[in-house]
XYZ file of C-alpha atoms in Angstrom:
647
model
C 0.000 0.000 0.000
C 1.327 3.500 -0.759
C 2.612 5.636 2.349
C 0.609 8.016 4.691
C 1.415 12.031 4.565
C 4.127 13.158 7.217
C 3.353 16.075 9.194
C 6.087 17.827 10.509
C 4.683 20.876 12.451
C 7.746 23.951 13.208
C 7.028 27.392 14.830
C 7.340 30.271 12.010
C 9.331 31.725 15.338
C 12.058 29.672 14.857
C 15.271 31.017 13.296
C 16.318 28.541 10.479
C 19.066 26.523 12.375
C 16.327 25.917 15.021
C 14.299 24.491 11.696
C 17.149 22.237 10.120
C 17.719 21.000 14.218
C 14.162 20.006 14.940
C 13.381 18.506 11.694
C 16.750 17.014 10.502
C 15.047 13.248 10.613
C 12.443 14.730 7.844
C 13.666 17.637 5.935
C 17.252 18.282 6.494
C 20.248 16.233 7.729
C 23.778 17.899 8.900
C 27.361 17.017 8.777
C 29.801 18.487 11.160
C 32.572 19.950 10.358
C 35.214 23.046 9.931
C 32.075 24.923 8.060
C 29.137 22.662 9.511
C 28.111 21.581 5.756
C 24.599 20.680 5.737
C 23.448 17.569 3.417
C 20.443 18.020 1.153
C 18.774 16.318 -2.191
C 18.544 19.165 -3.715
C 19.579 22.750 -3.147
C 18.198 25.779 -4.477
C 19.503 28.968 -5.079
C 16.895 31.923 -5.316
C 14.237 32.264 -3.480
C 11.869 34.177 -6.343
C 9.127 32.761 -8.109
C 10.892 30.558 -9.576
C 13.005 28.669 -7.442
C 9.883 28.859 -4.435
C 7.937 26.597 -6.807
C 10.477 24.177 -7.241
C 11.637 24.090 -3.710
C 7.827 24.251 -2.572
C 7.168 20.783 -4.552
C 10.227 19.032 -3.928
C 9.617 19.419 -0.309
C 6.220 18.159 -0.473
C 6.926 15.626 -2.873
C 9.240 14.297 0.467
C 12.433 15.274 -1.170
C 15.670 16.750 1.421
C 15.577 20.581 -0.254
C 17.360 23.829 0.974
C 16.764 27.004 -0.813
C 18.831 29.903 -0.522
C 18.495 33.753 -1.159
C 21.109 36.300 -1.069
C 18.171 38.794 -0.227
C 17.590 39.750 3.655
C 13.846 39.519 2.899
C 10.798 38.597 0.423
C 10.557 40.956 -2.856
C 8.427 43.774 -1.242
C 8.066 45.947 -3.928
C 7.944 45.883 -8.031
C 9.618 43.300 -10.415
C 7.132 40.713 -12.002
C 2.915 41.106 -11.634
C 0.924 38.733 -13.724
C -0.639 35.557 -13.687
C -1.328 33.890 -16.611
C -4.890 31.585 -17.200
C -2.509 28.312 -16.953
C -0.283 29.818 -13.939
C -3.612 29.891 -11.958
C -4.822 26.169 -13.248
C -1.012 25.273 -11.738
C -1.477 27.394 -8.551
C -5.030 25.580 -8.176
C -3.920 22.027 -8.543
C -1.532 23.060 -5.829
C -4.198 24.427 -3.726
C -2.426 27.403 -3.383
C -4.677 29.791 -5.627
C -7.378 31.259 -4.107
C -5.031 34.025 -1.965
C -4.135 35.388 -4.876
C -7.716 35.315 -6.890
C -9.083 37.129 -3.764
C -6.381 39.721 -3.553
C -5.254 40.500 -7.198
C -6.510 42.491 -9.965
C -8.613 40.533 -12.992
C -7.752 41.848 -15.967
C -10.803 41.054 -18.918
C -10.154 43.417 -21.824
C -7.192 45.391 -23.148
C -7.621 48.837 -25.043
C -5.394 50.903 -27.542
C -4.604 54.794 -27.749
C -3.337 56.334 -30.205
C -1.834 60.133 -30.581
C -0.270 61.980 -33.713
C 0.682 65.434 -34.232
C -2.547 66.258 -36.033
C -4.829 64.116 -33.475
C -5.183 64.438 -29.964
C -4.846 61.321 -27.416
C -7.952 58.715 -28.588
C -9.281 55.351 -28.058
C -8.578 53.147 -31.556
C -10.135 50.103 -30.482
C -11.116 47.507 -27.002
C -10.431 44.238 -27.444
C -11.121 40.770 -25.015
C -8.011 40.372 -23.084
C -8.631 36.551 -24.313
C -11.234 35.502 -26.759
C -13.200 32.691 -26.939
C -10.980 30.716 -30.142
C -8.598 29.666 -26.583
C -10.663 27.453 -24.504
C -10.114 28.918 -20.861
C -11.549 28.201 -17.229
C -9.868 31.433 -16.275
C -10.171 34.069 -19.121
C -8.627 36.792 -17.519
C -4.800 38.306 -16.506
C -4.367 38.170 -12.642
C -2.266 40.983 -11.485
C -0.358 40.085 -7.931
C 2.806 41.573 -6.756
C 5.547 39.195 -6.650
C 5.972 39.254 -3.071
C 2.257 37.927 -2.907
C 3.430 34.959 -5.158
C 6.259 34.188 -2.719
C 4.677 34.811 0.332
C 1.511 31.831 -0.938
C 5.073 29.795 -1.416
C 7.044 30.625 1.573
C 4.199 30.430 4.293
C 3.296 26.739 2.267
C 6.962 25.639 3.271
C 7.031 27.429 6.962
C 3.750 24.250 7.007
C 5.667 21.901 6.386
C 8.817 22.839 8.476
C 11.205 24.441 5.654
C 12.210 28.368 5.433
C 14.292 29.995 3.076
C 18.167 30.858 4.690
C 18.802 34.056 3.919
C 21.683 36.557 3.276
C 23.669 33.733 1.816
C 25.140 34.088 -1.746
C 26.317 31.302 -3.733
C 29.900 31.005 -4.841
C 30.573 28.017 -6.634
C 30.258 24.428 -6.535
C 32.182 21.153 -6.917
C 31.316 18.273 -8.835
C 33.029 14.591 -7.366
C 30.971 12.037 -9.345
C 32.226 9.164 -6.403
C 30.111 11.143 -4.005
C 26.890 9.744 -2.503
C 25.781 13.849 -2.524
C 28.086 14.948 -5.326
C 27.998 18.224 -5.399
C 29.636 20.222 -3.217
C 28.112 24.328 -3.126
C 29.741 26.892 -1.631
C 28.113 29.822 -0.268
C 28.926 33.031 2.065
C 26.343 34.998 4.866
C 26.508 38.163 3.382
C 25.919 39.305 7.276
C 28.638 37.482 9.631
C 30.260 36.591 6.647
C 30.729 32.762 7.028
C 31.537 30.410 4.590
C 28.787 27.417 4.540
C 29.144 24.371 2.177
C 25.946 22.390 1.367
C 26.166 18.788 0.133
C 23.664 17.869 -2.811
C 22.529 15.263 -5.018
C 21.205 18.519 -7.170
C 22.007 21.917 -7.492
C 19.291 23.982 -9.608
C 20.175 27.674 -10.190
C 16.886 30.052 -9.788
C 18.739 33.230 -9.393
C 17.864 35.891 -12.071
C 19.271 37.089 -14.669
C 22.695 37.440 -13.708
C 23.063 33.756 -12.051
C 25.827 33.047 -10.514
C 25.309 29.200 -10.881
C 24.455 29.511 -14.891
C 28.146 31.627 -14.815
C 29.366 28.619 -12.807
C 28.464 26.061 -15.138
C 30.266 25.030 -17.839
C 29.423 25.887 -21.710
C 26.343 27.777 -20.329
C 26.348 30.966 -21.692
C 23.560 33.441 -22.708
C 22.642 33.946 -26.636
C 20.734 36.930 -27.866
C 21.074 40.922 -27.484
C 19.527 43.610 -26.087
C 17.523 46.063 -28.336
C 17.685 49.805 -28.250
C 14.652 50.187 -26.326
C 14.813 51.909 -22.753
C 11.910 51.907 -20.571
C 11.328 53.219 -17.341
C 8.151 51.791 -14.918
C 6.394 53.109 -12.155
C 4.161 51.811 -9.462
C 1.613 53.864 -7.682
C -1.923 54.873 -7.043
C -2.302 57.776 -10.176
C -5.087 60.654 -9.997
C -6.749 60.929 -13.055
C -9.649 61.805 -15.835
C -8.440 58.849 -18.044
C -11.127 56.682 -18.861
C -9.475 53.440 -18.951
C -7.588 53.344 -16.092
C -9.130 49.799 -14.787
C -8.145 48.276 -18.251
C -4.906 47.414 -19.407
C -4.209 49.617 -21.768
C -1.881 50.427 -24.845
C -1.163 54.428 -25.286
C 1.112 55.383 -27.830
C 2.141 58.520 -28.981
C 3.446 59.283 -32.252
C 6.259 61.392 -31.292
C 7.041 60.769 -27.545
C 6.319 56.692 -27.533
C 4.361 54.614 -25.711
C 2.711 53.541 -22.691
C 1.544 50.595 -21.079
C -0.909 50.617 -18.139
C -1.842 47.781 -15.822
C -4.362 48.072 -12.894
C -2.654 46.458 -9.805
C -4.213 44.898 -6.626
C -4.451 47.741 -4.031
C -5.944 50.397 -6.101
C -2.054 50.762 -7.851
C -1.359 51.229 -11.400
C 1.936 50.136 -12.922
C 3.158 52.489 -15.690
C 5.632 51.008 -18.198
C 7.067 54.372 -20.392
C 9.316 54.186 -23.019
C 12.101 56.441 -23.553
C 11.603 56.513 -27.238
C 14.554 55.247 -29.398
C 16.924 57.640 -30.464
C 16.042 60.677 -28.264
C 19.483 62.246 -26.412
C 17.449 61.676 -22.725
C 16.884 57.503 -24.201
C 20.888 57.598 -23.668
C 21.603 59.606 -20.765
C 20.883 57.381 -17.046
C 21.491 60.030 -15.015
C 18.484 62.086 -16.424
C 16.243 59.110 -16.194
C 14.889 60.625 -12.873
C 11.630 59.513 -11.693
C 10.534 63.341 -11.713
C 11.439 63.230 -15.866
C 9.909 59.900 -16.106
C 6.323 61.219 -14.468
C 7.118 64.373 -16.800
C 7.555 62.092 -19.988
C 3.949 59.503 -18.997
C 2.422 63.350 -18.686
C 3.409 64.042 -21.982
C 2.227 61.340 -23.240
C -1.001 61.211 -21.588
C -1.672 64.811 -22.564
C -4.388 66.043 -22.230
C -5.687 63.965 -19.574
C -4.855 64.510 -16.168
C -1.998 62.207 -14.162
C -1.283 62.493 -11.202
C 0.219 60.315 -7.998
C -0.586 60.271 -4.883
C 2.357 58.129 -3.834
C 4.951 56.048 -6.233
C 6.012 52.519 -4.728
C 8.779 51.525 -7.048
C 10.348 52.937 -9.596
C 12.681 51.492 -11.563
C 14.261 51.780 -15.300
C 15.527 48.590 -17.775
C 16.839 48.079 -21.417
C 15.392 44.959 -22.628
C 17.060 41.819 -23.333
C 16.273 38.784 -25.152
C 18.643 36.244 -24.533
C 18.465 32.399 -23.774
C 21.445 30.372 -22.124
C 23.078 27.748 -24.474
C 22.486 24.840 -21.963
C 19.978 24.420 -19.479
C 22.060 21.821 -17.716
C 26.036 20.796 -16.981
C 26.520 17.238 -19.248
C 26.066 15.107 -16.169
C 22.717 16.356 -15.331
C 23.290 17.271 -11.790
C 23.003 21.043 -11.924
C 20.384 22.966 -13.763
C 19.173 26.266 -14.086
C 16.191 27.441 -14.249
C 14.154 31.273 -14.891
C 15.310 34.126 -15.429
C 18.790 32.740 -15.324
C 17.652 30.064 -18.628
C 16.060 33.226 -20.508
C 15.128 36.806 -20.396
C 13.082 39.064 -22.055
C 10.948 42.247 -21.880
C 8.292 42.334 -18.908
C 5.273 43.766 -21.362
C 3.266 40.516 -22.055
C 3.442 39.214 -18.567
C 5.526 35.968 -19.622
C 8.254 36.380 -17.106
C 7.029 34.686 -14.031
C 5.083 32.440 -15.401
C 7.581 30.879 -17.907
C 9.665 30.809 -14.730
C 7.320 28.827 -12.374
C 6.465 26.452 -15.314
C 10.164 25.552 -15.804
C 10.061 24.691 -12.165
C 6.735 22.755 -12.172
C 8.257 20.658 -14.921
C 11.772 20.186 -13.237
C 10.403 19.228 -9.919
C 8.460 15.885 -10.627
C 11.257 14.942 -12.730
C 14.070 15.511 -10.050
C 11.783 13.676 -6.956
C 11.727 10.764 -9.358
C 15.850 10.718 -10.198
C 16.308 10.650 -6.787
C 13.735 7.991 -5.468
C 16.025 5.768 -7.925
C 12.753 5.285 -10.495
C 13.743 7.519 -13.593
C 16.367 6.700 -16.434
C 18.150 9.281 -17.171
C 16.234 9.684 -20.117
C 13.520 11.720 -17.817
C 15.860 14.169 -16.924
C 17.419 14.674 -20.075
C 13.775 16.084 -21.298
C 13.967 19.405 -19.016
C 16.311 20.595 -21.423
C 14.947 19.740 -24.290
C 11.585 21.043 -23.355
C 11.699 24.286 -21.775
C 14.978 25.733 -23.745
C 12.264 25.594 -26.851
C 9.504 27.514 -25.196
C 12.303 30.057 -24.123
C 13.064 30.601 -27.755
C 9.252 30.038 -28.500
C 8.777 33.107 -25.943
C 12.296 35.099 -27.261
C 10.748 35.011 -30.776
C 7.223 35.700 -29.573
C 8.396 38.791 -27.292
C 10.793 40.203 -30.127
C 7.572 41.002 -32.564
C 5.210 41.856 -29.891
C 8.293 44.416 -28.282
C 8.752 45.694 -31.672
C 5.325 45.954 -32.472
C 5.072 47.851 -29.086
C 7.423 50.113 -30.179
C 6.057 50.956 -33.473
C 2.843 52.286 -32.292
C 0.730 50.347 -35.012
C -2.676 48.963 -32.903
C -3.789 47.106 -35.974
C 0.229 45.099 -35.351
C 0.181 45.018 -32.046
C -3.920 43.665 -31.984
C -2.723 41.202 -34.959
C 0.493 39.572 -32.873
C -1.364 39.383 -29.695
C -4.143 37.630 -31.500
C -1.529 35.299 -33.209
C -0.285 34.858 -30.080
C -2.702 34.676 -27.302
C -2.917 30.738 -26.758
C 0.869 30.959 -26.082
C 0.713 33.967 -24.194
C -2.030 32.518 -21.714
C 0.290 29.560 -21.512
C -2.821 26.624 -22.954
C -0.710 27.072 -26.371
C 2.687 25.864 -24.719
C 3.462 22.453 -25.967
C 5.786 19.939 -25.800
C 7.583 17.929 -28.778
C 7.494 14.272 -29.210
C 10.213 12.650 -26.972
C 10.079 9.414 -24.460
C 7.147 11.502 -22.031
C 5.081 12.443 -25.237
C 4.660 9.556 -27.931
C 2.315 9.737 -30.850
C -0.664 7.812 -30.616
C -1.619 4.887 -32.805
C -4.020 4.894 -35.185
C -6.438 8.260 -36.501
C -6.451 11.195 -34.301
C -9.471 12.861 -32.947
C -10.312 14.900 -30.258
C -8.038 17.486 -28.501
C -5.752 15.513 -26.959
C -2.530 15.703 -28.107
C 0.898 14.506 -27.013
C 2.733 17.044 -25.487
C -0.350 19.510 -25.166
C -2.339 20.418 -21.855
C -5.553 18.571 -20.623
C -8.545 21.509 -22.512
C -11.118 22.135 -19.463
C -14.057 20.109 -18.906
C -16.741 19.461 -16.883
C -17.980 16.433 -15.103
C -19.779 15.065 -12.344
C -17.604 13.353 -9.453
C -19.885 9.976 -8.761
C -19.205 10.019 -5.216
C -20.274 13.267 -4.282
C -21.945 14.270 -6.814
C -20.170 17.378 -7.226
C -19.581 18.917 -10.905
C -16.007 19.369 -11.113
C -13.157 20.579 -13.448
C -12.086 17.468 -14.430
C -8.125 19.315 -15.779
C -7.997 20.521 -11.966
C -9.663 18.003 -9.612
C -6.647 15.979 -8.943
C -4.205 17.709 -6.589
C -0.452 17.932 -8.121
C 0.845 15.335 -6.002
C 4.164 14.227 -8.464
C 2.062 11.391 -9.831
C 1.133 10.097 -13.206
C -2.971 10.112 -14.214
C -3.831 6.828 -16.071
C -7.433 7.720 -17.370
C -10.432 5.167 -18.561
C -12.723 6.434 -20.673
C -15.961 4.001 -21.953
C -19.412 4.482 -22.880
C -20.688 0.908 -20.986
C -19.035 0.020 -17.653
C -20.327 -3.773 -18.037
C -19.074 -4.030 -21.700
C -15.877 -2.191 -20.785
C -15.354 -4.711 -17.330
C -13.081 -7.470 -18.661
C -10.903 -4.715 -19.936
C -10.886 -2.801 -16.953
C -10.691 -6.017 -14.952
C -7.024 -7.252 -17.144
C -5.563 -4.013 -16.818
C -6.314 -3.301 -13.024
C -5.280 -7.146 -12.526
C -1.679 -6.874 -13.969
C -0.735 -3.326 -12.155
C -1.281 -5.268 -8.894
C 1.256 -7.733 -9.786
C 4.690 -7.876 -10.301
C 4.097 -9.396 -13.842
C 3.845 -6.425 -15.447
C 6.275 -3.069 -15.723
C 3.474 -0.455 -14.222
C 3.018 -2.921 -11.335
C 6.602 -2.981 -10.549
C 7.153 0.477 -10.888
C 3.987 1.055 -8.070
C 5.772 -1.822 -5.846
C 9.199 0.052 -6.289
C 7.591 3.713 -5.647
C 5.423 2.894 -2.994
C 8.389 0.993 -0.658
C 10.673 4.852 -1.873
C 7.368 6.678 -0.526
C 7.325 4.503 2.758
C 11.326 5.193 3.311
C 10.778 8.719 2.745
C 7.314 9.737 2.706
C 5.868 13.284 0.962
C 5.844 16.215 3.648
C 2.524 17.354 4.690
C 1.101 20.804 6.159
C -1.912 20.678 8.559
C -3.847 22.630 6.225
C -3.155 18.930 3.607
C -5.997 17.467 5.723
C -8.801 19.570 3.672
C -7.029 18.284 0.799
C -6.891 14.444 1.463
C -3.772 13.696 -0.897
C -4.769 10.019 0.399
C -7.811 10.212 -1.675
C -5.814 10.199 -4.912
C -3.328 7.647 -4.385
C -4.935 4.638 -2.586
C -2.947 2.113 -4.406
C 0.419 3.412 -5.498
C 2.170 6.985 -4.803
C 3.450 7.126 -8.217
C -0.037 6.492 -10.169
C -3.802 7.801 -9.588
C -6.306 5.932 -11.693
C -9.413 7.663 -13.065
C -12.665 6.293 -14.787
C -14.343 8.691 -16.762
C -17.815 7.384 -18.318
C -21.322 8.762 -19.340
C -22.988 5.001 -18.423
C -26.148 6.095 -16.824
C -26.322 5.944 -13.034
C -28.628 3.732 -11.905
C -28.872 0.538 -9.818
C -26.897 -1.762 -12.321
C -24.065 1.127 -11.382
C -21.778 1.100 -8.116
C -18.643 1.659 -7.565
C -18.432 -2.174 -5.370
C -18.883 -3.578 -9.055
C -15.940 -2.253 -10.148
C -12.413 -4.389 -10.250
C -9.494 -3.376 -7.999
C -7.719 -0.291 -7.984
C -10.951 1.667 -10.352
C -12.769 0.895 -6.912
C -10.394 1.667 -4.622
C -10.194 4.863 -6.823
C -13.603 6.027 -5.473
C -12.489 9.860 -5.836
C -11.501 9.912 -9.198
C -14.352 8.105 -10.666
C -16.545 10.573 -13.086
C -19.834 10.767 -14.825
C -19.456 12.677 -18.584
C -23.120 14.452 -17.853
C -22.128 18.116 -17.728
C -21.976 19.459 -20.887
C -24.345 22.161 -20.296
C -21.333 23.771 -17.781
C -18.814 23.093 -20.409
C -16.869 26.047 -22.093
C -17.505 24.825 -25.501
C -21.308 23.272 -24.230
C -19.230 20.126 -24.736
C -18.901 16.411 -23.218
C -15.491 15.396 -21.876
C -15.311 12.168 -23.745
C -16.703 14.193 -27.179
C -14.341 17.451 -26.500
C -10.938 15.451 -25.402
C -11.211 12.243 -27.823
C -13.476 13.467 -30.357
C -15.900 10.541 -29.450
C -15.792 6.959 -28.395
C -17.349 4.319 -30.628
C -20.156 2.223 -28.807
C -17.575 -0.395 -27.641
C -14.059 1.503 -27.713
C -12.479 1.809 -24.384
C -9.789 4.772 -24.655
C -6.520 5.374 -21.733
C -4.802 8.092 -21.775
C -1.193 8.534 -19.821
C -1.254 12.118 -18.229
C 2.000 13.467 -16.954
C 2.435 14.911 -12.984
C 2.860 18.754 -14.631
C -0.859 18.139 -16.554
C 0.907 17.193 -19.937
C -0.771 14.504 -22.198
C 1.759 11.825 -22.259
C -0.150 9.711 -24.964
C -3.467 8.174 -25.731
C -4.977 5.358 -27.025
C -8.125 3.555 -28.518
C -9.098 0.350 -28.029
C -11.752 -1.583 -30.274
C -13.455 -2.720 -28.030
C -13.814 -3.713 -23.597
C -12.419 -7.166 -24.288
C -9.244 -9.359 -22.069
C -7.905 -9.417 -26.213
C -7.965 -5.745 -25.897
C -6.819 -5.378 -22.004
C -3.912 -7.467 -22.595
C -2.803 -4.860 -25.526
C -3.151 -1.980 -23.444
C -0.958 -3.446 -20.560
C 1.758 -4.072 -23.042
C 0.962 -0.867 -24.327
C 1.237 0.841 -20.647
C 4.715 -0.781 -20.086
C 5.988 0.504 -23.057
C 5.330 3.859 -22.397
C 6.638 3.920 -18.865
C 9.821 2.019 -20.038
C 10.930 4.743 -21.805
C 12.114 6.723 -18.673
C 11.211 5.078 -15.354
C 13.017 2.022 -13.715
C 10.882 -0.678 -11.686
C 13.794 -1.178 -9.315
């Protein structure tokens, strides 16, 4: 049977050596010596959005993590503001959204301005922030301060007895392959000034743009260039007679540039103002005074009124679009991830949540590398998945900064269009490799390999709840192995073959579960107290590393219980669900019609999800036969041979 949670409760008073002391047993173990080195899984350098989501999952997936920030304190003011429609899905599964949706900003529509020398300031047209062509659950841009994204992180690890060690900068690290914890990083407390050396399995570098881990690590390098463009931003709560202030807007003016305006949570408004190209002051720093830059945005503006009342941050950038040359070192035991993998402008609101997601996918794949049940064919996919969406989003934010800078609304409205599934993160996708694998025979549906799970309603048969079926499972680090079938009794034998060789040893999935669930027993995943409302349990009641789901539209009735069912569907009583909510569907859609395009009357479909929501592959079968099971066991192992180990 898989494990139970761990709950390891620590006082938020404690400083953090009182933390790694009381729960060294769960979280942290020590070594004593010249330097007391501390011995961890995984450390993590930066403690921004970024490295908080991979150190937040790696510590509840159970792995040994220490994160550390050369910063005294949270980010308390500027930097990075928007969530993105698939951010929040993430955020959700993790149970850690709804701080954020009840403190932020929701953004619906975006407008564009336009002034020349022979017409005054104008609206040229509104627009839906996202339109219907991208299937959403969340249609909207969330705007959050930064520090409100790490502080729904940091208070989640203070839960479960992990706090970020501050005011300690990494230096370098060593790499002695013979090592049980290989790599050796060296760091210094910018305060007392002591040298402390963590040992690591893993060393992932989340720390900006100017990483000192990326400069570490060999043949990493960044590639790109940084345009002409200066920009100066401003947050603060603004007085004025412009219409749109609650929108974001696009203002450009013909001869002093443009203007981007976001409403922020706390009645603030963030001001991005361009120091147009080519202009003497677009050269000079030292006249880039926040008094000019309020002078400039009234320029611009003119003739509205602007005004603040108070300014918050102010701060002034060139932008650069650049993306490192590797992602990892050649043995695979220090990454980077971020800002330090790729940077570009802030204007589209990419930055943070490009940053997260390359967390969210490196995460899963590191807990299972170091529970001994990937190849290292898993890890060798980080690289080759999120350096392409970094030069997916490089060539994305190159026209749409250009575009921004050219004034045109028609260009501007045209690339955002073009761009919009990308930009709300449902049109990032993943080539084929070993975790995505083309599916045999015709394609229908919207299920792709390497694409995210489209949203969908159904009903939950225990509860009777409707549900989002993309978001009901928690993110727990586990595969989703879904059944879909019209009849339950025609579909039994099937279900009966498969759910009969993942309890045994026979087959590769069943040894993989047997494997994972005695790692999860050794070294169990970290709970908070507040993991009780979410009953993690619920989700993996037979193995840690698989949650099975039964998705159906068989009428319920009598000749319908979940006691009829054969093992592991029936001890999956949570994730069993009835396709009868199409009325509540985006697209006024059925799960099994909108995700597989259909099921004939006696196909049986599976489909392989991956732990960061990614469709791993799908499959039909002709019909809910042993013939059939049998295939789709073989089928199974295949799959999951390609980058997990059973022993």
């Amino acid at each position: 049977m898989p494990p139970s949670y761990r709950v390891d409760s620590v006082r938020s008073s404690h400083s953090v050596s009182d933390v790694a002391s009381t729960v060294s047993a769960g979280t942290q173990a020590t070594e004593d010596d010249a330097y007391r080195s501390f011995l961890s899984d995984v450390v993590v350098v930066g403690a921004g959005p970024s490295g908080l989501m991979l150190a937040d999952n790696l510590v509840r997936f159970g792995i040994k993590t220490r994160i550390i920030d050369d910063r005294h304190e949270r980010t308390a003011t500027g930097r990075a503001d928007g969530l993105q429609p698939k951010t929040l899905e993430t955020l959700r599964q993790l149970r850690l959204c709804e701080p954020l949706t009840r403190k932020g900003a929701k953004i619906y529509d975006i407008s564009f301005w336009n002034s020349t020398a022979e017409e005054k300031l104008h609206r040229v047209s509104r627009e839906v922030h996202y339109p219907p062509v991208v299937d959403l659950l969340d249609n909207y841009l969330l705007l959050v301060h930064q520090g409100m994204v790490e502080s729904v992180f940091i208070d989640d690890l203070k839960e479960r007895g992990v706090e970020v060690v501050r005011d300690m900068r990494f230096n370098d690290y060593e790499y002695t392959p013979q090592r049980v914890r290989p790599v050796s990083v060296s760091c210094t407390n910018t305060v007392s000034r002591q040298q402390k050396t963590y040992g690591a399995r893993y060393l992932v570098g989340c720390d900006g743009a100017h990483s000192r881990v990326r400069k570490a690590m060999p043949n990493s390098v960044p590639m790109g260039a940084s345009s002409d463009a200066v920009w100066a931003v401003l947050d603060g709560v603004i007085d004025t007679d412009f219409p749109d202030l609650w929108s974001k807007v696009v203002v450009h003016s013909e001869e002093l540039g443009s203007i981007l305006i976001i409403p922020r949570e706390r009645n603030l408004t963030r001001l991005y103002i361009e120091l147009k190209p080519g202009s003497e002051e677009s050269t000079v720093k030292e006249r880039h005074t926040e008094e000019f830059v309020q002078n400039r945005a009234r320029q611009i503006m003119h003739p509205y009124r602007l005004e603040w009342r108070n300014v918050e941050w102010f701060g002034r950038y060139q932008i650069g679009q650049r993306v490192a040359s590797r992602f990892n070192d050649d043995d695979r035991k220090v990454f980077i991830a971020g800002d330090a993998s790729h940077t570009h402008s802030p204007k589209a609101a990419q930055g943070m949540n490009t940053s997260m997601h390359d967390s969210f996918n490196l995460a899963w794949k590191l807990n299972f590398a170091i529970r001994g049940l990937a190849k290292p064919s898993l890890l060798q996919t980080y690289e080759h998945e999120r350096k392409k969406i970094a030069e997916d989003l490089i060539n994305f934010d190159y026209e749409h900064a250009n575009a921004f800078s050219a004034g045109d609304p028609e260009a501007l409205a045209a690339n955002f269009e073009k761009n919009v599934a990308f930009i709300s993160g449902y049109g990032v996708f993943y080539s084929l490799n070993v975790l995505n694998t083309p599916s045999k025979g015709p394609h229908r549906g919207l299920l792709k390999p390497g694409y995210l799970l489209p949203p969908a309603k159904v009903t939950r048969f225990v509860d009777s709840n409707p549900v989002d079926i993309q978001t009901d499972i928690p993110a727990l680090g586990q595969f989703r192995i879904y059944f879909f079938c019209h009849n339950i009794h025609a579909a039994m034998p099937f279900l009966d073959t498969v759910c009969s060789a993942h309890l045994a040893p026979s087959s590769f999935v069943g040894r993989v579960t047997m494997a994972g669930n005695a790692s999860y027993t050794q070294q169990p995943p970290l709970a908070a107290p507040h993991d009780q409302f979410v009953c993690p349990e619920r989700y993996t009641p037979v193995s840690a590393v698989f949650t099975y789901a039964l998705v159906t539209d068989h009428v319920r009735t009598q000749d319908f219980e979940v006691e009829m069912l054969p093992p592991i569907v029936r001890d999956s009583k949570w994730t069993i669900y009835l396709d009868d909510m199409a009325h509540k569907d985006t697209r006024n859609q059925k799960c099994i019609d909108k995700w597989l395009g259909g099921l004939d009357p006696n196909e049986v479909a599976v489909l392989n999800v991956r732990p960061d929501g990614y469709v791993g592959c799908v499959r039909r079968f002709k019909n809910g036969s042993r013939e059939s099971g049998f295939e789709a066991v073989k089928w199974l192992d295949q799959y999951y041979e390609g980058f997990m180990k059973d022993t």
